[in-house]
Short mmCIF file of C-alpha atoms and ligand atoms in Angstrom, two decimals:
data_model
loop_
_atom_site.label_atom_id
_atom_site.label_comp_id
_atom_site.label_asym_id
_atom_site.label_seq_id
_atom_site.Cartn_x
_atom_site.Cartn_y
_atom_site.Cartn_z
CA MET A 1002 241.58 2.43 111.01
CA VAL A 1003 238.28 5.25 111.13
CA LYS A 1004 238.12 6.32 114.81
CA PRO A 1005 234.76 6.50 114.95
CA PHE A 1006 233.63 7.50 118.73
CA TYR A 1007 232.49 10.98 119.61
CA VAL A 1008 234.01 12.06 122.97
CA VAL A 1009 232.21 13.47 125.76
CA ALA A 1010 233.84 14.68 129.06
CA GLY A 1011 231.91 15.87 131.20
CA GLY A 1012 228.71 14.42 129.34
CA GLY A 1013 227.05 13.99 132.22
CA GLY A 1014 226.83 17.69 133.10
CA PHE A 1015 224.25 20.66 131.82
CA ILE A 1016 226.38 21.93 128.70
CA GLY A 1017 227.75 18.03 128.24
CA GLY A 1018 224.09 16.54 127.75
CA HIS A 1019 223.13 18.98 125.41
CA LEU A 1020 225.83 18.70 123.91
CA VAL A 1021 225.37 14.57 123.72
CA ALA A 1022 221.92 15.34 122.78
CA GLU A 1023 222.51 17.74 119.84
CA LEU A 1024 225.20 14.91 118.43
CA ARG A 1025 222.54 12.02 118.19
CA ARG A 1026 220.20 14.60 116.96
CA ARG A 1027 222.49 15.07 113.72
CA GLY A 1028 222.94 11.18 113.94
CA LEU A 1029 226.79 11.44 114.37
CA GLY A 1030 228.14 8.10 116.30
CA PRO A 1031 229.27 6.10 118.17
CA ILE A 1032 229.31 8.44 120.76
CA ARG A 1033 230.85 8.05 124.83
CA SER A 1034 229.94 10.26 127.61
CA VAL A 1035 232.21 10.23 130.93
CA ASP A 1036 230.92 12.01 134.19
CA ILE A 1037 232.35 10.87 137.44
CA LYS A 1038 228.63 11.27 138.96
CA PRO A 1039 227.02 8.22 138.69
CA THR A 1040 224.36 8.29 136.10
CA SER A 1041 221.48 8.74 138.20
CA GLU A 1042 222.86 12.16 138.55
CA TRP A 1043 223.52 13.02 134.96
CA TYR A 1044 220.88 15.74 133.59
CA GLN A 1045 220.72 13.49 130.52
CA CYS A 1046 221.25 9.82 129.76
CA PHE A 1047 220.76 8.09 126.54
CA GLU A 1048 220.83 3.85 126.51
CA ASP A 1049 222.34 4.34 122.74
CA VAL A 1050 225.69 6.00 124.02
CA GLU A 1051 228.14 4.19 125.40
CA ASN A 1052 228.21 5.87 129.39
CA ILE A 1053 230.95 5.60 131.18
CA VAL A 1054 230.95 6.25 134.83
CA ALA A 1055 234.48 7.29 135.89
CA ASP A 1056 237.26 9.94 137.86
CA LEU A 1057 239.45 11.78 134.79
CA LYS A 1058 242.31 13.67 136.66
CA ASP A 1059 242.95 9.92 136.27
CA LEU A 1060 245.01 9.37 133.09
CA ALA A 1061 244.39 5.91 132.80
CA ASN A 1062 240.26 6.51 133.15
CA CYS A 1063 241.40 9.27 129.89
CA ARG A 1064 243.46 6.41 127.99
CA ARG A 1065 240.03 4.81 128.37
CA ALA A 1066 237.55 7.94 127.64
CA CYS A 1067 239.64 8.22 124.70
CA LYS A 1068 240.05 5.23 123.05
CA ASP A 1069 239.19 5.17 119.09
CA ALA A 1070 237.74 8.54 119.35
CA ARG A 1071 237.46 10.66 116.28
CA GLU A 1072 236.20 13.94 118.00
CA VAL A 1073 236.51 14.75 122.03
CA TYR A 1074 235.40 17.19 123.53
CA CYS A 1075 236.64 18.62 126.88
CA LEU A 1076 234.25 19.67 129.77
CA ALA A 1077 235.04 18.01 132.47
CA ALA A 1078 235.60 20.20 135.11
CA ASP A 1079 234.85 20.81 139.16
CA MET A 1080 233.15 23.86 138.71
CA GLY A 1081 230.29 26.20 139.55
CA GLY A 1082 229.17 29.92 140.28
CA MET A 1083 230.03 32.28 142.02
CA GLY A 1084 229.15 30.32 144.81
CA PHE A 1085 230.74 27.92 143.97
CA ILE A 1086 234.25 28.97 142.01
CA GLU A 1087 234.50 31.92 145.29
CA THR A 1088 235.02 29.10 147.73
CA HIS A 1089 236.76 25.99 145.92
CA LYS A 1090 239.62 27.15 144.31
CA ALA A 1091 241.94 24.77 144.99
CA ALA A 1092 238.76 22.40 143.61
CA CYS A 1093 238.11 24.38 140.57
CA MET A 1094 242.63 24.11 139.99
CA LEU A 1095 242.85 20.11 140.11
CA SER A 1096 240.43 20.46 137.07
CA VAL A 1097 244.20 20.98 136.33
CA LEU A 1098 244.54 17.36 136.19
CA ILE A 1099 241.37 16.37 133.90
CA SER A 1100 242.33 18.69 131.76
CA THR A 1101 246.14 17.63 130.89
CA HIS A 1102 245.45 13.80 130.90
CA MET A 1103 243.04 14.29 128.60
CA LEU A 1104 245.94 16.00 126.58
CA LEU A 1105 248.09 13.44 127.30
CA ALA A 1106 245.20 11.17 126.37
CA ALA A 1107 243.88 12.84 123.32
CA ARG A 1108 247.15 13.22 121.98
CA ASP A 1109 248.29 9.41 121.90
CA ALA A 1110 245.17 8.61 120.66
CA LYS A 1111 245.71 10.49 117.95
CA VAL A 1112 242.17 11.80 117.90
CA GLU A 1113 240.99 14.67 115.32
CA LYS A 1114 240.29 16.78 116.69
CA TYR A 1115 239.66 18.16 120.16
CA PHE A 1116 237.38 20.99 121.94
CA TYR A 1117 238.32 22.75 125.15
CA SER A 1118 236.05 24.63 127.44
CA SER A 1119 238.01 27.64 128.74
CA SER A 1120 235.81 31.04 130.79
CA ALA A 1121 235.55 34.45 130.23
CA CYS A 1122 236.71 33.90 133.63
CA VAL A 1123 240.81 34.01 132.30
CA TYR A 1124 239.74 37.73 131.96
CA ASN A 1125 242.23 40.72 133.68
CA ALA A 1126 240.02 41.76 136.85
CA ASP A 1127 240.76 45.09 136.12
CA LYS A 1128 239.31 45.27 132.76
CA GLN A 1129 236.24 43.58 134.85
CA LYS A 1130 235.81 46.61 137.00
CA SER A 1131 232.94 48.54 136.43
CA GLU A 1132 229.51 47.65 135.08
CA ASP A 1133 230.00 50.36 132.30
CA VAL A 1134 231.61 47.22 131.59
CA VAL A 1135 233.42 47.47 127.82
CA PRO A 1136 233.01 44.66 126.19
CA LEU A 1137 236.55 42.07 126.49
CA LYS A 1138 238.87 41.23 123.76
CA GLU A 1139 240.28 37.71 124.08
CA ALA A 1140 243.66 40.34 123.61
CA ASP A 1141 242.08 41.35 127.18
CA ALA A 1142 243.40 37.68 128.99
CA TYR A 1143 246.94 39.93 129.17
CA PRO A 1144 248.28 40.41 131.15
CA GLY A 1145 246.98 37.17 132.96
CA MET A 1146 245.59 38.36 136.01
CA PRO A 1147 242.14 35.94 135.54
CA GLU A 1148 239.67 35.17 138.16
CA ASP A 1149 241.83 32.93 141.84
CA GLY A 1150 241.49 29.50 141.76
CA TYR A 1151 239.30 28.55 138.34
CA GLY A 1152 240.13 30.94 135.90
CA TRP A 1153 244.35 30.57 136.18
CA GLU A 1154 243.37 26.82 135.29
CA LYS A 1155 241.21 27.69 132.49
CA LEU A 1156 244.04 30.09 131.07
CA PHE A 1157 247.37 27.95 131.65
CA THR A 1158 245.01 25.07 130.06
CA GLU A 1159 244.50 27.14 126.62
CA ARG A 1160 248.38 27.86 126.74
CA MET A 1161 248.15 24.20 127.28
CA CYS A 1162 246.20 23.52 124.09
CA ARG A 1163 248.36 25.73 122.08
CA HIS A 1164 251.64 24.27 122.63
CA PHE A 1165 250.21 20.86 122.21
CA THR A 1166 249.56 22.07 118.54
CA GLU A 1167 253.15 23.22 118.45
CA ASP A 1168 255.44 20.77 119.77
CA PHE A 1169 252.94 17.78 118.98
CA GLY A 1170 250.30 18.86 116.14
CA MET A 1171 247.56 18.36 118.18
CA TYR A 1172 244.21 19.94 116.52
CA THR A 1173 242.89 21.83 118.93
CA ARG A 1174 239.97 24.28 119.98
CA VAL A 1175 239.00 26.51 122.50
CA ALA A 1176 236.14 28.92 123.50
CA ARG A 1177 236.24 31.12 126.07
CA PHE A 1178 232.40 30.46 127.49
CA HIS A 1179 230.23 33.45 129.15
CA ASN A 1180 227.69 32.32 130.99
CA VAL A 1181 225.90 29.97 129.95
CA TYR A 1182 222.42 29.01 130.75
CA GLY A 1183 219.26 26.96 129.57
CA PRO A 1184 217.13 23.78 131.26
CA HIS A 1185 218.70 19.96 132.36
CA GLY A 1186 220.86 22.86 134.26
CA THR A 1187 222.19 23.31 137.89
CA TRP A 1188 219.04 25.14 139.86
CA GLU A 1189 219.88 24.20 143.34
CA GLY A 1190 222.52 23.75 145.61
CA GLY A 1191 225.48 25.76 145.34
CA ARG A 1192 226.46 25.60 141.72
CA GLU A 1193 224.19 26.91 140.01
CA LYS A 1194 224.84 30.98 138.06
CA ALA A 1195 222.39 34.32 138.82
CA PRO A 1196 219.97 33.03 135.99
CA ALA A 1197 218.86 29.60 138.05
CA ALA A 1198 219.07 30.82 140.73
CA ILE A 1199 217.68 33.69 140.59
CA SER A 1200 214.05 32.08 138.75
CA ARG A 1201 214.57 28.95 141.63
CA LYS A 1202 214.16 31.76 144.46
CA VAL A 1203 211.59 33.99 142.37
CA ILE A 1204 209.67 30.48 141.72
CA GLU A 1205 210.29 29.02 145.98
CA ALA A 1206 208.52 33.32 146.71
CA LYS A 1207 206.09 32.31 144.25
CA LEU A 1208 204.92 29.13 146.10
CA GLY A 1209 206.09 30.43 149.05
CA GLY A 1210 203.57 32.91 149.60
CA LYS A 1211 207.14 35.12 150.94
CA LYS A 1212 207.62 38.75 149.19
CA GLU A 1213 210.75 38.45 149.17
CA ILE A 1214 213.97 37.62 147.18
CA GLU A 1215 217.56 38.16 148.49
CA ILE A 1216 220.23 39.12 145.77
CA TRP A 1217 224.11 39.18 145.74
CA GLY A 1218 226.02 41.45 145.60
CA ASN A 1219 224.02 45.56 144.87
CA GLY A 1220 222.27 44.72 142.10
CA HIS A 1221 223.62 46.71 139.36
CA GLN A 1222 226.89 44.07 138.40
CA THR A 1223 226.32 43.53 134.77
CA ARG A 1224 226.94 39.50 132.92
CA SER A 1225 225.72 38.92 129.63
CA PHE A 1226 223.74 35.07 129.93
CA MET A 1227 224.08 32.72 126.72
CA TYR A 1228 221.92 30.38 125.77
CA ILE A 1229 222.23 26.82 125.65
CA ASP A 1230 221.66 26.58 122.00
CA ASP A 1231 223.97 29.38 120.83
CA CYS A 1232 226.87 26.88 123.15
CA LEU A 1233 225.93 24.42 121.06
CA LYS A 1234 226.13 25.71 117.16
CA GLY A 1235 228.51 27.85 118.90
CA ILE A 1236 230.97 24.61 119.84
CA ASP A 1237 230.68 22.88 116.77
CA MET A 1238 231.53 25.94 114.26
CA ILE A 1239 234.31 26.44 116.52
CA LEU A 1240 236.02 23.15 116.39
CA HIS A 1241 234.85 22.86 112.64
CA GLY A 1242 235.67 26.32 111.80
CA ASN A 1243 239.91 27.70 110.97
CA VAL A 1244 239.97 29.54 114.61
CA PRO A 1245 243.68 29.12 115.51
CA GLU A 1246 243.01 31.06 119.10
CA PRO A 1247 241.13 31.13 122.23
CA ILE A 1248 237.47 32.87 121.45
CA ASN A 1249 235.03 33.99 123.20
CA LEU A 1250 231.63 32.46 123.01
CA GLY A 1251 229.27 34.57 124.27
CA SER A 1252 226.49 36.79 124.25
CA ASP A 1253 226.83 40.41 123.68
CA GLU A 1254 223.78 41.09 125.54
CA LEU A 1255 224.20 42.94 128.66
CA VAL A 1256 222.00 42.89 131.71
CA THR A 1257 222.28 44.43 135.53
CA ILE A 1258 221.16 41.36 137.98
CA ASN A 1259 218.88 43.86 138.93
CA GLY A 1260 217.23 43.39 135.11
CA LEU A 1261 217.54 39.83 135.31
CA VAL A 1262 215.60 39.92 138.20
CA ASP A 1263 212.86 41.91 136.46
CA MET A 1264 212.49 39.97 133.62
CA VAL A 1265 212.16 36.78 135.64
CA GLU A 1266 209.46 38.05 138.27
CA ASP A 1267 207.90 39.06 134.90
CA ILE A 1268 207.87 35.81 133.75
CA ALA A 1269 206.51 34.56 136.44
CA GLY A 1270 203.93 36.82 137.02
CA ILE A 1271 205.01 38.50 140.47
CA LYS A 1272 206.78 41.34 142.35
CA LEU A 1273 209.18 41.13 145.36
CA LYS A 1274 210.93 43.11 147.37
CA ARG A 1275 214.76 43.13 146.79
CA HIS A 1276 217.20 41.99 150.03
CA TYR A 1277 220.85 43.05 148.16
CA ASN A 1278 223.18 41.09 150.21
CA LEU A 1279 226.48 42.83 150.00
CA ASN A 1280 228.58 40.35 151.49
CA ALA A 1281 227.97 37.27 149.14
CA PRO A 1282 229.78 35.95 146.13
CA LYS A 1283 230.00 38.93 143.86
CA GLY A 1284 232.33 37.81 141.12
CA VAL A 1285 233.29 40.71 138.80
CA ASN A 1286 231.35 44.03 138.41
CA GLY A 1287 230.98 43.39 135.01
CA ARG A 1288 231.79 41.43 132.18
CA ASN A 1289 230.56 41.39 128.39
CA SER A 1290 231.09 39.23 125.28
CA ASP A 1291 233.17 41.31 122.49
CA ASN A 1292 231.74 38.89 118.99
CA THR A 1293 234.02 40.76 116.95
CA LEU A 1294 237.03 38.39 116.48
CA ILE A 1295 233.84 35.39 116.08
CA LYS A 1296 232.35 37.32 113.25
CA LYS A 1297 235.28 37.67 111.89
CA TYR A 1298 235.71 33.82 111.76
CA LEU A 1299 232.74 32.25 111.02
CA ASN A 1300 230.41 35.24 110.27
CA TRP A 1301 228.18 34.35 113.58
CA ALA A 1302 227.64 35.23 116.81
CA PRO A 1303 225.17 33.71 119.48
CA SER A 1304 222.20 35.34 119.06
CA ILE A 1305 219.47 34.05 121.46
CA ARG A 1306 217.80 37.42 123.25
CA LEU A 1307 217.76 36.39 126.67
CA ARG A 1308 214.14 36.82 127.31
CA ASN A 1309 213.39 34.31 124.86
CA GLY A 1310 216.05 32.15 126.79
CA MET A 1311 214.59 32.35 129.86
CA GLU A 1312 211.08 31.73 129.85
CA LYS A 1313 212.56 28.54 128.43
CA THR A 1314 214.46 27.81 131.53
CA TYR A 1315 212.49 29.35 134.27
CA LYS A 1316 209.45 27.08 132.52
CA TRP A 1317 211.64 24.08 133.23
CA ILE A 1318 212.80 24.57 136.57
CA TYR A 1319 209.88 25.25 138.02
CA ASP A 1320 208.70 21.93 136.77
CA GLU A 1321 211.44 20.45 138.67
CA TYR A 1322 211.01 22.46 141.57
CA VAL A 1323 207.40 21.22 141.23
CA ALA A 1324 208.40 17.73 140.54
CA LYS A 1325 210.68 17.81 143.84
CA TYR A 1326 209.63 20.23 145.86
CA GLY A 1327 205.43 20.04 145.49
CA SER A 1328 203.26 23.22 144.21
CA THR A 1329 202.81 24.64 147.91
CA ALA A 1330 206.55 25.07 149.17
CA LYS A 1331 206.95 26.26 152.44
CA ARG A 1332 210.84 25.39 151.83
P1 NAD B 2258 228.93 20.97 134.73
O1 NAD B 2258 229.41 21.31 136.62
O2 NAD B 2258 227.61 20.80 134.78
O3 NAD B 2258 229.12 19.99 134.03
C1 NAD B 2258 231.04 19.85 134.47
C2 NAD B 2258 230.64 18.54 134.29
O4 NAD B 2258 232.18 17.33 134.56
C3 NAD B 2258 230.13 17.64 135.94
O5 NAD B 2258 228.90 16.37 135.81
C4 NAD B 2258 230.90 16.79 136.26
O6 NAD B 2258 230.22 15.62 137.27
C5 NAD B 2258 231.63 16.73 135.64
N1 NAD B 2258 233.16 16.08 136.13
C6 NAD B 2258 234.00 17.40 137.60
N2 NAD B 2258 234.80 16.10 137.38
C7 NAD B 2258 235.16 14.99 136.84
C8 NAD B 2258 236.05 14.38 136.87
N3 NAD B 2258 236.94 14.45 137.70
N4 NAD B 2258 235.97 13.51 136.29
C9 NAD B 2258 235.01 13.19 135.51
N5 NAD B 2258 233.92 14.25 135.11
C10 NAD B 2258 234.12 15.19 135.57
O7 NAD B 2258 229.11 21.86 134.23
P2 NAD B 2258 228.87 23.29 132.30
O8 NAD B 2258 228.07 24.31 133.21
O9 NAD B 2258 228.73 22.60 131.90
O10 NAD B 2258 230.35 22.91 132.02
C11 NAD B 2258 231.14 22.73 131.42
C12 NAD B 2258 231.76 22.87 130.73
O11 NAD B 2258 232.39 24.24 130.50
C13 NAD B 2258 233.46 22.91 132.36
O12 NAD B 2258 234.60 23.16 132.52
C14 NAD B 2258 232.96 24.82 132.48
O13 NAD B 2258 233.74 25.41 133.47
C15 NAD B 2258 233.04 25.25 131.56
N6 NAD B 2258 232.02 26.48 131.76
C16 NAD B 2258 230.74 26.89 131.83
C17 NAD B 2258 230.54 27.65 131.54
C18 NAD B 2258 228.53 27.68 131.61
O14 NAD B 2258 228.40 29.09 132.24
N7 NAD B 2258 227.96 26.63 132.31
C19 NAD B 2258 231.49 29.71 131.14
C20 NAD B 2258 232.39 29.00 131.41
C21 NAD B 2258 232.53 27.70 130.85
O1 GDC B 2259 227.54 33.03 139.60
P1 GDC B 2259 227.45 34.27 138.05
O2 GDC B 2259 226.07 32.96 137.00
O3 GDC B 2259 228.72 34.16 137.53
O4 GDC B 2259 226.84 35.07 138.85
C1 GDC B 2259 226.90 36.13 138.10
C2 GDC B 2259 226.59 37.27 139.08
O5 GDC B 2259 224.98 37.73 139.47
C3 GDC B 2259 227.19 37.77 140.17
O6 GDC B 2259 227.93 39.05 140.53
C4 GDC B 2259 226.07 37.91 141.79
O7 GDC B 2259 226.76 38.22 142.72
C5 GDC B 2259 224.86 37.82 140.86
N1 GDC B 2259 224.06 37.32 141.91
C6 GDC B 2259 223.07 37.66 142.26
N2 GDC B 2259 222.07 36.91 142.86
C7 GDC B 2259 222.30 34.08 143.02
O8 GDC B 2259 221.85 33.27 144.16
C8 GDC B 2259 223.19 35.49 142.77
N3 GDC B 2259 223.22 33.05 142.97
C9 GDC B 2259 224.25 33.45 141.82
N4 GDC B 2259 224.84 32.19 141.57
N5 GDC B 2259 224.67 34.72 141.80
C10 GDC B 2259 224.01 36.35 141.92
C11 GDC B 2259 230.72 32.96 136.22
C12 GDC B 2259 231.47 31.70 136.67
C13 GDC B 2259 231.34 30.34 135.52
C14 GDC B 2259 231.62 30.52 134.35
C15 GDC B 2259 230.98 31.78 134.38
C16 GDC B 2259 231.95 32.61 132.81
O9 GDC B 2259 230.56 34.10 137.02
O10 GDC B 2259 230.74 31.38 138.50
O11 GDC B 2259 232.10 28.80 136.48
O12 GDC B 2259 233.45 30.91 134.41
O13 GDC B 2259 231.50 33.46 135.30
O14 GDC B 2259 230.81 33.56 132.14
P2 GDC B 2259 229.95 35.20 137.39
O15 GDC B 2259 229.04 35.25 135.58
O16 GDC B 2259 229.72 35.60 138.00
#
């Protein structure tokens, strides 16, 4: 019997919500979206999708999620920006219950294809000490010294995916996402990552008449930021391509955090005094994606320019902010 379902675990989240929307756009279905949050808190929720609210740390819920599944995208994890993962290391490691139970349930349901969202946080910290960072190749995950908590769970689950393929013949694919951003994601509350956080802070200053913005770290930290549309294309190509090992899925457009702030201020039409909080969560000093392997396997790599993606992201957050707090917000 053909197993019809396309299952998105973590479908109430940022990337998961976009993935459900993308599967719908492609006319694929039926789709099942599963998340621990009530649907009222999902970033994107569709009536023609089977939406399930369930805790996927629980094996029985994973079996329910994977029933009659053709493809499973495991994106569910307790995660966020550095403000979250530096202060919730045990909680991030407990995502291993989701990762493990989803793999067991998918194996037993004999799903055809299984995708797991890993992270650039698996990379060895010693290779990310300089802002002038050499782009990270996939081999740089070893010797293992990933981000405390969160990064270890991701690296452990990458290896579990490999062993489920070796021992059980399960079709698994793993992508290491590099800081993904875009509309319909977290922009306040502590889990937000830098692109959304900086956008929100600039909007707050612009609407609140403030002249200063707080930046975490000294602003010289470097990152690459991948727009959600590149992430979705990459997920599809990696899942359906011959990619037998964990692979970078990230932009190779390197920016400093100061450069990101310059860009957002230019989009907002405002210049602010910068207060650098050196005690705030900083993560690594430098991180960029080496896209040699993805170009070798897929003849493609993320290419949406940061400016283009940030203009869309800033506008969406601005509209969300005004809708929630009004246009003369003095928070
Ligand atoms: P997100 O937090 O928006 O989405 C994750 C979703 O998982 C959330 O909606 C959350 O409610 C859900 N979830 C958490 N625990 C759950 C549980 N026990 N049962 C069911 N659902 C649960 O995050 P995102 O940015 O969309 O990330 C999606 C995936 O990609 C995650 O695995 C994340 O680690 C990975 N990733 C994201 C980035 C990024 O920059 N966004 C970078 C690297 C890796
Ligand atoms: O939070 P993040 O986007 O995560 O931070 C990037 C850089 O931006 C950090 O050096 C941080 O100090 C700086 N920064 C400056 N101001 C702010 O207001 C702010 N808020 C935030 N959040 N950051 C600020 C991420 C993980 C993800 C995922 C990706 C994979 O680490 O948090 O879970 O794994 O990596 O690439 P980042 O890039 O350090």
